[in-house]
PDB file of C-alpha atoms and ligand atoms in Angstrom:
ATOM      1  CA  UNK F   1       4.522 -19.278  -4.779  1.00 44.00           C
ATOM      2  CA  UNK F   2       8.234 -19.315  -5.650  1.00 46.00           C
ATOM      3  CA  UNK F   3       9.330 -18.474  -9.112  1.00 50.00           C
ATOM      4  CA  UNK F   4      12.814 -20.008  -8.888  1.00 52.00           C
ATOM      5  CA  UNK F   5      14.327 -20.767 -12.253  1.00 61.00           C
ATOM      6  CA  UNK F   6      12.417 -17.979 -14.070  1.00 80.00           C
ATOM      7  CA  UNK F   7      13.619 -14.502 -14.799  1.00 92.00           C
ATOM      8  CA  UNK F   8      12.991 -12.383 -11.754  1.00 98.00           C
ATOM      9  CA  UNK F   9      10.445  -9.610 -11.939  1.00 98.00           C
ATOM     10  CA  UNK F  10      11.762  -6.157 -12.546  1.00 98.00           C
ATOM     11  CA  UNK F  11       9.957  -3.780 -10.163  1.00 99.00           C
ATOM     12  CA  UNK F  12      10.510  -0.124 -11.142  1.00 98.00           C
ATOM     13  CA  UNK F  13      11.248   1.445  -7.754  1.00 98.00           C
ATOM     14  CA  UNK F  14       9.299   4.697  -7.784  1.00 98.00           C
ATOM     15  CA  UNK F  15       9.443   4.455 -11.630  1.00 98.00           C
ATOM     16  CA  UNK F  16      12.606   4.881 -13.520  1.00 98.00           C
ATOM     17  CA  UNK F  17      13.737   7.025 -10.678  1.00 98.00           C
ATOM     18  CA  UNK F  18      17.448   6.819 -11.659  1.00 98.00           C
ATOM     19  CA  UNK F  19      16.684   8.974 -14.661  1.00 98.00           C
ATOM     20  CA  UNK F  20      13.590  11.136 -13.793  1.00 98.00           C
ATOM     21  CA  UNK F  21      12.123  12.420 -10.491  1.00 98.00           C
ATOM     22  CA  UNK F  22      10.615   9.617  -8.439  1.00 98.00           C
ATOM     23  CA  UNK F  23       6.884   8.975  -8.832  1.00 98.00           C
ATOM     24  CA  UNK F  24       6.422  11.481 -11.700  1.00 98.00           C
ATOM     25  CA  UNK F  25       4.284  10.060 -14.447  1.00 98.00           C
ATOM     26  CA  UNK F  26       7.270  10.606 -16.804  1.00 98.00           C
ATOM     27  CA  UNK F  27       9.359   8.218 -14.668  1.00 98.00           C
ATOM     28  CA  UNK F  28       6.558   5.648 -14.800  1.00 98.00           C
ATOM     29  CA  UNK F  29       6.313   5.881 -18.560  1.00 98.00           C
ATOM     30  CA  UNK F  30      10.038   5.577 -18.939  1.00 98.00           C
ATOM     31  CA  UNK F  31      10.212   2.523 -16.642  1.00 98.00           C
ATOM     32  CA  UNK F  32       7.275   0.992 -18.641  1.00 98.00           C
ATOM     33  CA  UNK F  33       9.207   1.559 -21.903  1.00 98.00           C
ATOM     34  CA  UNK F  34      12.468   0.221 -20.531  1.00 98.00           C
ATOM     35  CA  UNK F  35      10.782  -3.132 -19.768  1.00 98.00           C
ATOM     36  CA  UNK F  36       9.606  -3.123 -16.177  1.00 98.00           C
ATOM     37  CA  UNK F  37       7.274  -5.869 -15.136  1.00 98.00           C
ATOM     38  CA  UNK F  38       5.698  -3.930 -12.243  1.00 98.00           C
ATOM     39  CA  UNK F  39       5.624  -0.110 -11.455  1.00 98.00           C
ATOM     40  CA  UNK F  40       5.809   0.770  -7.783  1.00 98.00           C
ATOM     41  CA  UNK F  41       3.387   3.219  -6.029  1.00 98.00           C
ATOM     42  CA  UNK F  42       4.125   4.586  -2.548  1.00 98.00           C
ATOM     43  CA  UNK F  43       0.699   5.749  -1.214  1.00 98.00           C
ATOM     44  CA  UNK F  44      -0.215   8.427   1.280  1.00 98.00           C
ATOM     45  CA  UNK F  45      -3.403  10.449   1.790  1.00 98.00           C
ATOM     46  CA  UNK F  46      -4.194  14.125   1.351  1.00 98.00           C
ATOM     47  CA  UNK F  47      -6.412  16.124   3.854  1.00 98.00           C
ATOM     48  CA  UNK F  48      -9.441  15.488   1.695  1.00 97.00           C
ATOM     49  CA  UNK F  49      -8.799  11.726   1.512  1.00 97.00           C
ATOM     50  CA  UNK F  50      -7.337  11.503  -1.952  1.00 98.00           C
ATOM     51  CA  UNK F  51      -4.587   8.806  -2.386  1.00 98.00           C
ATOM     52  CA  UNK F  52      -1.378  10.321  -3.813  1.00 98.00           C
ATOM     53  CA  UNK F  53       1.756   8.577  -5.032  1.00 98.00           C
ATOM     54  CA  UNK F  54       4.462  10.043  -2.847  1.00 98.00           C
ATOM     55  CA  UNK F  55       7.158   8.491  -0.810  1.00 98.00           C
ATOM     56  CA  UNK F  56       7.383  10.694   2.278  1.00 98.00           C
ATOM     57  CA  UNK F  57       4.655  11.800   4.624  1.00 98.00           C
ATOM     58  CA  UNK F  58       5.819  15.409   4.130  1.00 98.00           C
ATOM     59  CA  UNK F  59       6.285  17.327   0.833  1.00 98.00           C
ATOM     60  CA  UNK F  60       9.473  19.207   1.581  1.00 98.00           C
ATOM     61  CA  UNK F  61      12.112  16.970   0.039  1.00 98.00           C
ATOM     62  CA  UNK F  62      10.520  16.718  -3.418  1.00 98.00           C
ATOM     63  CA  UNK F  63       8.589  19.891  -3.907  1.00 98.00           C
ATOM     64  CA  UNK F  64       8.505  23.649  -3.452  1.00 97.00           C
ATOM     65  CA  UNK F  65       5.903  23.458  -0.694  1.00 98.00           C
ATOM     66  CA  UNK F  66       7.932  25.574   1.804  1.00 97.00           C
ATOM     67  CA  UNK F  67       8.124  28.579  -0.414  1.00 97.00           C
ATOM     68  CA  UNK F  68       4.597  28.199  -1.680  1.00 97.00           C
ATOM     69  CA  UNK F  69       2.738  27.638   1.616  1.00 98.00           C
ATOM     70  CA  UNK F  70       4.690  29.391   4.344  1.00 94.00           C
ATOM     71  CA  UNK F  71       3.251  28.917   7.844  1.00 95.00           C
ATOM     72  CA  UNK F  72       1.678  25.579   7.082  1.00 98.00           C
ATOM     73  CA  UNK F  73       4.417  23.405   8.568  1.00 98.00           C
ATOM     74  CA  UNK F  74       4.068  21.365  11.803  1.00 98.00           C
ATOM     75  CA  UNK F  75       6.304  21.836  14.818  1.00 97.00           C
ATOM     76  CA  UNK F  76       9.060  19.902  13.199  1.00 97.00           C
ATOM     77  CA  UNK F  77       9.245  22.369  10.327  1.00 97.00           C
ATOM     78  CA  UNK F  78       7.806  19.841   7.790  1.00 98.00           C
ATOM     79  CA  UNK F  79       4.753  20.297   5.542  1.00 98.00           C
ATOM     80  CA  UNK F  80       2.715  17.169   5.786  1.00 98.00           C
ATOM     81  CA  UNK F  81       0.668  16.012   2.914  1.00 98.00           C
ATOM     82  CA  UNK F  82      -2.292  15.199   5.202  1.00 98.00           C
ATOM     83  CA  UNK F  83      -2.497  18.946   6.102  1.00 98.00           C
ATOM     84  CA  UNK F  84      -3.195  19.882   2.451  1.00 98.00           C
ATOM     85  CA  UNK F  85      -6.051  19.359   0.030  1.00 98.00           C
ATOM     86  CA  UNK F  86      -5.241  17.650  -3.215  1.00 98.00           C
ATOM     87  CA  UNK F  87      -6.047  20.842  -5.138  1.00 98.00           C
ATOM     88  CA  UNK F  88      -3.296  22.618  -3.153  1.00 98.00           C
ATOM     89  CA  UNK F  89      -0.766  19.909  -3.721  1.00 98.00           C
ATOM     90  CA  UNK F  90      -1.583  19.910  -7.448  1.00 98.00           C
ATOM     91  CA  UNK F  91      -0.217  23.467  -7.639  1.00 98.00           C
ATOM     92  CA  UNK F  92       3.243  22.464  -6.404  1.00 98.00           C
ATOM     93  CA  UNK F  93       6.304  21.948  -8.528  1.00 98.00           C
ATOM     94  CA  UNK F  94       7.823  18.439  -7.905  1.00 98.00           C
ATOM     95  CA  UNK F  95      11.360  17.448  -8.762  1.00 97.00           C
ATOM     96  CA  UNK F  96      14.449  15.422  -7.843  1.00 96.00           C
ATOM     97  CA  UNK F  97      14.865  14.626  -4.121  1.00 96.00           C
ATOM     98  CA  UNK F  98      16.941  17.216  -2.150  1.00 95.00           C
ATOM     99  CA  UNK F  99      17.909  17.875   1.396  1.00 96.00           C
ATOM    100  CA  UNK F 100      15.419  20.726   2.163  1.00 93.00           C
ATOM    101  CA  UNK F 101      17.865  22.326   4.661  1.00 93.00           C
ATOM    102  CA  UNK F 102      20.648  22.651   2.092  1.00 94.00           C
ATOM    103  CA  UNK F 103      19.032  22.158  -1.337  1.00 91.00           C
ATOM    104  CA  UNK F 104      21.702  19.528  -2.109  1.00 93.00           C
ATOM    105  CA  UNK F 105      20.406  16.789  -4.397  1.00 93.00           C
ATOM    106  CA  UNK F 106      20.422  13.288  -2.912  1.00 94.00           C
ATOM    107  CA  UNK F 107      21.705  11.669  -6.082  1.00 94.00           C
ATOM    108  CA  UNK F 108      23.846  14.364  -7.769  1.00 91.00           C
ATOM    109  CA  UNK F 109      24.169  12.529 -11.098  1.00 93.00           C
ATOM    110  CA  UNK F 110      20.385  12.268 -11.622  1.00 95.00           C
ATOM    111  CA  UNK F 111      17.909  14.565 -13.344  1.00 95.00           C
ATOM    112  CA  UNK F 112      18.353  18.013 -11.717  1.00 92.00           C
ATOM    113  CA  UNK F 113      15.684  20.290 -10.357  1.00 91.00           C
ATOM    114  CA  UNK F 114      16.754  22.868 -12.945  1.00 90.00           C
ATOM    115  CA  UNK F 115      15.948  20.464 -15.779  1.00 92.00           C
ATOM    116  CA  UNK F 116      12.183  20.441 -15.297  1.00 91.00           C
ATOM    117  CA  UNK F 117       9.288  20.268 -12.825  1.00 95.00           C
ATOM    118  CA  UNK F 118       6.504  17.723 -12.492  1.00 98.00           C
ATOM    119  CA  UNK F 119       3.136  17.342 -10.864  1.00 98.00           C
ATOM    120  CA  UNK F 120       1.727  15.033  -8.219  1.00 98.00           C
ATOM    121  CA  UNK F 121      -0.031  11.915  -9.405  1.00 98.00           C
ATOM    122  CA  UNK F 122      -3.026  10.322  -7.703  1.00 98.00           C
ATOM    123  CA  UNK F 123      -3.363   6.545  -7.408  1.00 98.00           C
ATOM    124  CA  UNK F 124      -6.479   6.655  -9.673  1.00 98.00           C
ATOM    125  CA  UNK F 125      -4.557   8.639 -12.366  1.00 98.00           C
ATOM    126  CA  UNK F 126      -1.618   6.285 -12.260  1.00 98.00           C
ATOM    127  CA  UNK F 127      -3.742   3.183 -12.540  1.00 98.00           C
ATOM    128  CA  UNK F 128      -5.628   4.713 -15.534  1.00 98.00           C
ATOM    129  CA  UNK F 129      -2.252   5.616 -17.076  1.00 98.00           C
ATOM    130  CA  UNK F 130      -0.791   2.099 -16.760  1.00 98.00           C
ATOM    131  CA  UNK F 131      -3.931   0.484 -17.905  1.00 98.00           C
ATOM    132  CA  UNK F 132      -3.990   2.831 -20.865  1.00 98.00           C
ATOM    133  CA  UNK F 133      -0.426   1.834 -21.712  1.00 98.00           C
ATOM    134  CA  UNK F 134      -1.329  -1.863 -21.402  1.00 98.00           C
ATOM    135  CA  UNK F 135      -4.173  -1.326 -23.817  1.00 98.00           C
ATOM    136  CA  UNK F 136      -2.068   0.645 -26.283  1.00 98.00           C
ATOM    137  CA  UNK F 137       1.011  -1.656 -26.197  1.00 98.00           C
ATOM    138  CA  UNK F 138      -0.608  -4.995 -25.713  1.00 98.00           C
ATOM    139  CA  UNK F 139       1.777  -5.629 -22.810  1.00 98.00           C
ATOM    140  CA  UNK F 140       0.651  -6.320 -19.297  1.00 97.00           C
ATOM    141  CA  UNK F 141       2.539  -4.403 -16.732  1.00 98.00           C
ATOM    142  CA  UNK F 142       1.447  -4.635 -13.059  1.00 98.00           C
ATOM    143  CA  UNK F 143       1.074  -2.298 -10.119  1.00 98.00           C
ATOM    144  CA  UNK F 144       2.966  -2.689  -6.842  1.00 98.00           C
ATOM    145  CA  UNK F 145       1.315  -0.334  -4.359  1.00 98.00           C
ATOM    146  CA  UNK F 146       2.731   0.229  -0.867  1.00 98.00           C
ATOM    147  CA  UNK F 147       0.599   1.353   2.025  1.00 98.00           C
ATOM    148  CA  UNK F 148       2.847   3.943   3.758  1.00 98.00           C
ATOM    149  CA  UNK F 149       2.763   4.345   7.577  1.00 98.00           C
ATOM    150  CA  UNK F 150      -0.741   2.980   8.186  1.00 98.00           C
ATOM    151  CA  UNK F 151      -0.466   3.480  11.955  1.00 98.00           C
ATOM    152  CA  UNK F 152       0.484   7.164  11.497  1.00 98.00           C
ATOM    153  CA  UNK F 153      -2.412   7.650   9.095  1.00 98.00           C
ATOM    154  CA  UNK F 154      -4.739   5.986  11.600  1.00 98.00           C
ATOM    155  CA  UNK F 155      -3.576   8.568  14.199  1.00 98.00           C
ATOM    156  CA  UNK F 156      -4.604  11.271  11.764  1.00 97.00           C
ATOM    157  CA  UNK F 157      -8.018   9.643  11.418  1.00 97.00           C
ATOM    158  CA  UNK F 158      -7.404   7.893   8.042  1.00 98.00           C
ATOM    159  CA  UNK F 159      -7.838   4.255   7.334  1.00 98.00           C
ATOM    160  CA  UNK F 160      -5.216   4.128   4.587  1.00 98.00           C
ATOM    161  CA  UNK F 161      -5.360   0.397   3.944  1.00 98.00           C
ATOM    162  CA  UNK F 162      -9.111   0.461   3.469  1.00 98.00           C
ATOM    163  CA  UNK F 163      -8.885   3.302   1.022  1.00 98.00           C
ATOM    164  CA  UNK F 164      -6.135   1.487  -0.981  1.00 98.00           C
ATOM    165  CA  UNK F 165      -8.055  -1.768  -1.058  1.00 98.00           C
ATOM    166  CA  UNK F 166     -11.256   0.031  -2.229  1.00 98.00           C
ATOM    167  CA  UNK F 167      -9.326   1.575  -5.083  1.00 98.00           C
ATOM    168  CA  UNK F 168      -7.737  -1.731  -6.082  1.00 98.00           C
ATOM    169  CA  UNK F 169     -11.140  -3.367  -5.982  1.00 98.00           C
ATOM    170  CA  UNK F 170     -12.706  -0.676  -8.053  1.00 98.00           C
ATOM    171  CA  UNK F 171      -9.984  -1.013 -10.708  1.00 98.00           C
ATOM    172  CA  UNK F 172     -10.148  -4.799 -11.081  1.00 97.00           C
ATOM    173  CA  UNK F 173      -7.090  -5.713  -9.005  1.00 98.00           C
ATOM    174  CA  UNK F 174      -8.834  -8.097  -6.667  1.00 98.00           C
ATOM    175  CA  UNK F 175      -9.615 -10.471  -9.480  1.00 96.00           C
ATOM    176  CA  UNK F 176      -7.730 -13.707  -9.890  1.00 93.00           C
ATOM    177  CA  UNK F 177      -4.461 -13.366 -11.870  1.00 91.00           C
ATOM    178  CA  UNK F 178      -4.493  -9.541 -11.954  1.00 95.00           C
ATOM    179  CA  UNK F 179      -0.989  -8.204 -11.960  1.00 97.00           C
ATOM    180  CA  UNK F 180      -0.583  -6.686  -8.556  1.00 98.00           C
ATOM    181  CA  UNK F 181       1.411  -7.018  -5.356  1.00 98.00           C
ATOM    182  CA  UNK F 182       0.487  -5.193  -2.196  1.00 98.00           C
ATOM    183  CA  UNK F 183       3.439  -4.234   0.044  1.00 98.00           C
ATOM    184  CA  UNK F 184       3.804  -2.758   3.518  1.00 98.00           C
ATOM    185  CA  UNK F 185       6.171  -2.682   6.428  1.00 98.00           C
ATOM    186  CA  UNK F 186       3.374  -3.067   8.967  1.00 98.00           C
ATOM    187  CA  UNK F 187       2.604  -6.776   9.600  1.00 98.00           C
ATOM    188  CA  UNK F 188      -0.728  -6.102  11.401  1.00 98.00           C
ATOM    189  CA  UNK F 189      -2.013  -4.110   8.450  1.00 98.00           C
ATOM    190  CA  UNK F 190      -1.136  -6.932   6.014  1.00 98.00           C
ATOM    191  CA  UNK F 191      -2.751  -9.609   8.336  1.00 98.00           C
ATOM    192  CA  UNK F 192      -6.005  -7.597   8.263  1.00 98.00           C
ATOM    193  CA  UNK F 193      -5.825  -7.149   4.541  1.00 98.00           C
ATOM    194  CA  UNK F 194      -5.351 -10.925   4.016  1.00 98.00           C
ATOM    195  CA  UNK F 195      -8.303 -11.574   6.327  1.00 98.00           C
ATOM    196  CA  UNK F 196     -10.455  -9.150   4.486  1.00 97.00           C
ATOM    197  CA  UNK F 197      -9.499  -9.869   0.881  1.00 97.00           C
ATOM    198  CA  UNK F 198      -8.454 -13.601   1.018  1.00 94.00           C
ATOM    199  CA  UNK F 199      -5.675 -15.116  -0.992  1.00 95.00           C
ATOM    200  CA  UNK F 200      -6.570 -13.370  -4.275  1.00 96.00           C
ATOM    201  CA  UNK F 201      -4.303 -10.365  -3.561  1.00 98.00           C
ATOM    202  CA  UNK F 202      -0.532 -11.219  -3.447  1.00 98.00           C
ATOM    203  CA  UNK F 203       1.079  -9.663  -0.357  1.00 98.00           C
ATOM    204  CA  UNK F 204       4.647  -8.829   0.308  1.00 98.00           C
ATOM    205  CA  UNK F 205       5.922  -8.073   3.798  1.00 98.00           C
ATOM    206  CA  UNK F 206       8.642  -5.440   3.641  1.00 98.00           C
ATOM    207  CA  UNK F 207      11.634  -5.888   5.964  1.00 98.00           C
ATOM    208  CA  UNK F 208      13.878  -3.069   6.865  1.00 98.00           C
ATOM    209  CA  UNK F 209      17.652  -3.401   7.239  1.00 97.00           C
ATOM    210  CA  UNK F 210      17.079  -3.122  11.071  1.00 96.00           C
ATOM    211  CA  UNK F 211      14.726  -6.101  11.315  1.00 96.00           C
ATOM    212  CA  UNK F 212      15.999  -9.242  13.086  1.00 95.00           C
ATOM    213  CA  UNK F 213      14.979 -11.948  10.685  1.00 96.00           C
ATOM    214  CA  UNK F 214      14.908 -15.641  11.650  1.00 96.00           C
ATOM    215  CA  UNK F 215      13.013 -18.708  10.704  1.00 97.00           C
ATOM    216  CA  UNK F 216      10.327 -18.000  13.274  1.00 98.00           C
ATOM    217  CA  UNK F 217       9.621 -14.609  11.870  1.00 98.00           C
ATOM    218  CA  UNK F 218       9.511 -15.893   8.338  1.00 98.00           C
ATOM    219  CA  UNK F 219       7.204 -18.730   9.218  1.00 98.00           C
ATOM    220  CA  UNK F 220       4.846 -16.192  10.817  1.00 98.00           C
ATOM    221  CA  UNK F 221       4.956 -14.088   7.653  1.00 98.00           C
ATOM    222  CA  UNK F 222       4.174 -17.047   5.508  1.00 98.00           C
ATOM    223  CA  UNK F 223       0.825 -17.287   7.288  1.00 98.00           C
ATOM    224  CA  UNK F 224      -0.457 -14.164   5.684  1.00 98.00           C
ATOM    225  CA  UNK F 225       1.975 -13.116   2.887  1.00 98.00           C
ATOM    226  CA  UNK F 226       3.146 -14.556  -0.427  1.00 98.00           C
ATOM    227  CA  UNK F 227       6.614 -13.156  -0.060  1.00 98.00           C
ATOM    228  CA  UNK F 228       9.038 -10.715   1.514  1.00 98.00           C
ATOM    229  CA  UNK F 229      10.618  -7.463   0.347  1.00 98.00           C
ATOM    230  CA  UNK F 230      13.908  -7.296   2.347  1.00 98.00           C
ATOM    231  CA  UNK F 231      16.481  -4.734   2.320  1.00 98.00           C
ATOM    232  CA  UNK F 232      19.540  -5.858   0.343  1.00 97.00           C
ATOM    233  CA  UNK F 233      21.521  -5.457   3.613  1.00 96.00           C
ATOM    234  CA  UNK F 234      19.516  -8.261   5.270  1.00 97.00           C
ATOM    235  CA  UNK F 235      20.977 -10.691   2.677  1.00 97.00           C
ATOM    236  CA  UNK F 236      24.392  -9.249   1.791  1.00 96.00           C
ATOM    237  CA  UNK F 237      26.086  -8.579   5.067  1.00 92.00           C
ATOM    238  CA  UNK F 238      29.391  -7.370   3.579  1.00 88.00           C
ATOM    239  CA  UNK F 239      32.714  -8.758   2.292  1.00 85.00           C
ATOM    240  CA  UNK F 240      34.749 -11.290   4.159  1.00 85.00           C
ATOM    241  CA  UNK F 241      38.523 -10.852   4.495  1.00 84.00           C
ATOM    242  CA  UNK F 242      38.993 -13.575   1.798  1.00 86.00           C
ATOM    243  CA  UNK F 243      37.071 -11.478  -0.692  1.00 82.00           C
ATOM    244  CA  UNK F 244      33.864 -13.608  -0.673  1.00 87.00           C
ATOM    245  CA  UNK F 245      30.469 -12.191   0.142  1.00 90.00           C
ATOM    246  CA  UNK F 246      29.170 -12.606   3.653  1.00 93.00           C
ATOM    247  CA  UNK F 247      25.524 -13.723   3.231  1.00 95.00           C
ATOM    248  CA  UNK F 248      22.722 -14.295   5.761  1.00 96.00           C
ATOM    249  CA  UNK F 249      20.551 -17.391   5.559  1.00 97.00           C
ATOM    250  CA  UNK F 250      17.470 -15.312   4.818  1.00 98.00           C
ATOM    251  CA  UNK F 251      17.135 -16.417   1.164  1.00 98.00           C
ATOM    252  CA  UNK F 252      17.436 -20.166   1.936  1.00 97.00           C
ATOM    253  CA  UNK F 253      14.924 -20.063   4.808  1.00 98.00           C
ATOM    254  CA  UNK F 254      12.443 -17.946   2.737  1.00 98.00           C
ATOM    255  CA  UNK F 255      12.824 -20.321  -0.228  1.00 98.00           C
ATOM    256  CA  UNK F 256      12.230 -23.307   2.021  1.00 98.00           C
ATOM    257  CA  UNK F 257       8.925 -21.708   3.111  1.00 98.00           C
ATOM    258  CA  UNK F 258       7.993 -20.998  -0.558  1.00 98.00           C
ATOM    259  CA  UNK F 259       8.036 -17.257   0.050  1.00 98.00           C
ATOM    260  CA  UNK F 260       8.867 -15.053  -2.953  1.00 98.00           C
ATOM    261  CA  UNK F 261      11.852 -12.787  -2.382  1.00 98.00           C
ATOM    262  CA  UNK F 262      11.862  -9.224  -3.814  1.00 98.00           C
ATOM    263  CA  UNK F 263      14.889  -7.392  -2.318  1.00 98.00           C
ATOM    264  CA  UNK F 264      15.294  -3.529  -2.446  1.00 98.00           C
ATOM    265  CA  UNK F 265      16.930  -1.278  -3.732  1.00 98.00           C
ATOM    266  CA  UNK F 266      19.263  -1.932  -6.755  1.00 98.00           C
ATOM    267  CA  UNK F 267      21.028   1.334  -7.522  1.00 98.00           C
ATOM    268  CA  UNK F 268      24.065   1.720  -9.831  1.00 97.00           C
ATOM    269  CA  UNK F 269      24.889   4.996  -8.054  1.00 95.00           C
ATOM    270  CA  UNK F 270      24.457   3.636  -4.484  1.00 95.00           C
ATOM    271  CA  UNK F 271      26.060   0.182  -4.235  1.00 95.00           C
ATOM    272  CA  UNK F 272      26.032  -1.656  -0.958  1.00 92.00           C
ATOM    273  CA  UNK F 273      29.161  -1.878   1.146  1.00 85.00           C
ATOM    274  CA  UNK F 274      31.422  -4.648  -0.167  1.00 77.00           C
ATOM    275  CA  UNK F 275      30.068  -4.618  -3.694  1.00 85.00           C
ATOM    276  CA  UNK F 276      32.431  -3.746  -6.565  1.00 80.00           C
ATOM    277  CA  UNK F 277      30.022  -3.074  -9.383  1.00 92.00           C
ATOM    278  CA  UNK F 278      26.382  -3.289 -10.392  1.00 96.00           C
ATOM    279  CA  UNK F 279      26.769  -6.415 -12.602  1.00 95.00           C
ATOM    280  CA  UNK F 280      28.420  -8.280  -9.713  1.00 93.00           C
ATOM    281  CA  UNK F 281      25.552  -7.282  -7.441  1.00 96.00           C
ATOM    282  CA  UNK F 282      22.985  -8.483 -10.010  1.00 97.00           C
ATOM    283  CA  UNK F 283      24.937 -11.716 -10.585  1.00 95.00           C
ATOM    284  CA  UNK F 284      24.861 -12.454  -6.902  1.00 95.00           C
ATOM    285  CA  UNK F 285      21.129 -11.886  -6.469  1.00 97.00           C
ATOM    286  CA  UNK F 286      19.815 -13.124  -9.841  1.00 97.00           C
ATOM    287  CA  UNK F 287      22.242 -15.872 -10.910  1.00 96.00           C
ATOM    288  CA  UNK F 288      23.483 -17.206  -7.528  1.00 96.00           C
ATOM    289  CA  UNK F 289      20.655 -16.498  -5.033  1.00 97.00           C
ATOM    290  CA  UNK F 290      17.761 -16.807  -7.634  1.00 97.00           C
ATOM    291  CA  UNK F 291      15.556 -14.105  -6.064  1.00 98.00           C
ATOM    292  CA  UNK F 292      12.128 -13.662  -7.560  1.00 98.00           C
ATOM    293  CA  UNK F 293      12.033  -9.962  -8.115  1.00 98.00           C
ATOM    294  CA  UNK F 294      14.189  -6.816  -7.645  1.00 98.00           C
ATOM    295  CA  UNK F 295      13.239  -3.310  -6.765  1.00 98.00           C
ATOM    296  CA  UNK F 296      15.429  -1.083  -8.882  1.00 98.00           C
ATOM    297  CA  UNK F 297      15.825   2.597  -9.826  1.00 98.00           C
ATOM    298  CA  UNK F 298      17.453   1.356 -13.089  1.00 98.00           C
ATOM    299  CA  UNK F 299      15.009  -0.905 -15.041  1.00 98.00           C
ATOM    300  CA  UNK F 300      17.153  -0.908 -18.147  1.00 98.00           C
ATOM    301  CA  UNK F 301      20.307  -2.034 -16.406  1.00 98.00           C
ATOM    302  CA  UNK F 302      18.554  -5.052 -14.850  1.00 98.00           C
ATOM    303  CA  UNK F 303      16.773  -5.927 -18.085  1.00 98.00           C
ATOM    304  CA  UNK F 304      20.101  -5.714 -19.919  1.00 97.00           C
ATOM    305  CA  UNK F 305      21.842  -7.926 -17.389  1.00 97.00           C
ATOM    306  CA  UNK F 306      19.150 -10.593 -17.647  1.00 95.00           C
ATOM    307  CA  UNK F 307      19.340 -10.558 -21.437  1.00 94.00           C
ATOM    308  CA  UNK F 308      23.095 -11.387 -21.223  1.00 88.00           C
ATOM    309  CA  UNK F 309      24.076 -12.500 -17.693  1.00 80.00           C
ATOM    310  CA  UNK F 310      27.607 -13.366 -18.822  1.00 76.00           C
ATOM    311  CA  UNK F 311      28.693  -9.877 -19.628  1.00 65.00           C
TER     312      UNK F 311
HETATM  313 CA1   CA V   1       8.229   1.877  -1.496  1.00 72.37          CA
END
């Protein structure tokens, strides 16, 4: 169902990851406090089948795994989460994302590795944490889990979607009106989830910047999903010579199909080509295009824009 005309949802992308290391509990608490409507969880599995909130299939870019567990990498040099038990992963120090080859931080102005270390969080722990905050604040902030690489997990012998759905069911997220969206890049996985859970669980089909999107594809998505999570680049193609934005027709087609639109990722320190400043980007997507939600690393900046769009 489209939410045009209402304030779009603020989806805290990996938490308040603009200020604290992605997917740390601290980053989730900060995003909660800054006014997010939904907190995002990227989900992968450990060797012993525990669901962890981590973005990559490997641990190298966000932890000290290489120095702590030498000799445990695969042929590509990476240490995969699925090759470690959760108790091993719990001993690692997690921090800001770096290039493991050079140690250079991906976002140099963000929280540094030197400023503190963090621990891995399981899906169960994070759900308890958010529900605890909902109880103590009286607010109702939702979860926004992503099933990461389900086909890859299947090749490793893990039915990741089934594990995620079981956890959502056990925690009350398959009830009507519970605050949850389930997201995935893999269409087949989402089709199966829709078949098994029915319409009670809102589903978002993620679309990468490399996807060729047309009306036929969006109509097919509308058969099993409530909305789409497109890369900003699928909508904002660039700047025309006359200074106007070059936009695709994705938004208008999706709106005509009553699909919600939750584009990613809004970052003040990583603006798309052709965009002059963060407020201009937000004005385009929120005021002009009327998208239904935004994945952002900077919950506070989006909240602040929505409280005063004229500034
Ligand atoms: Ca994600």
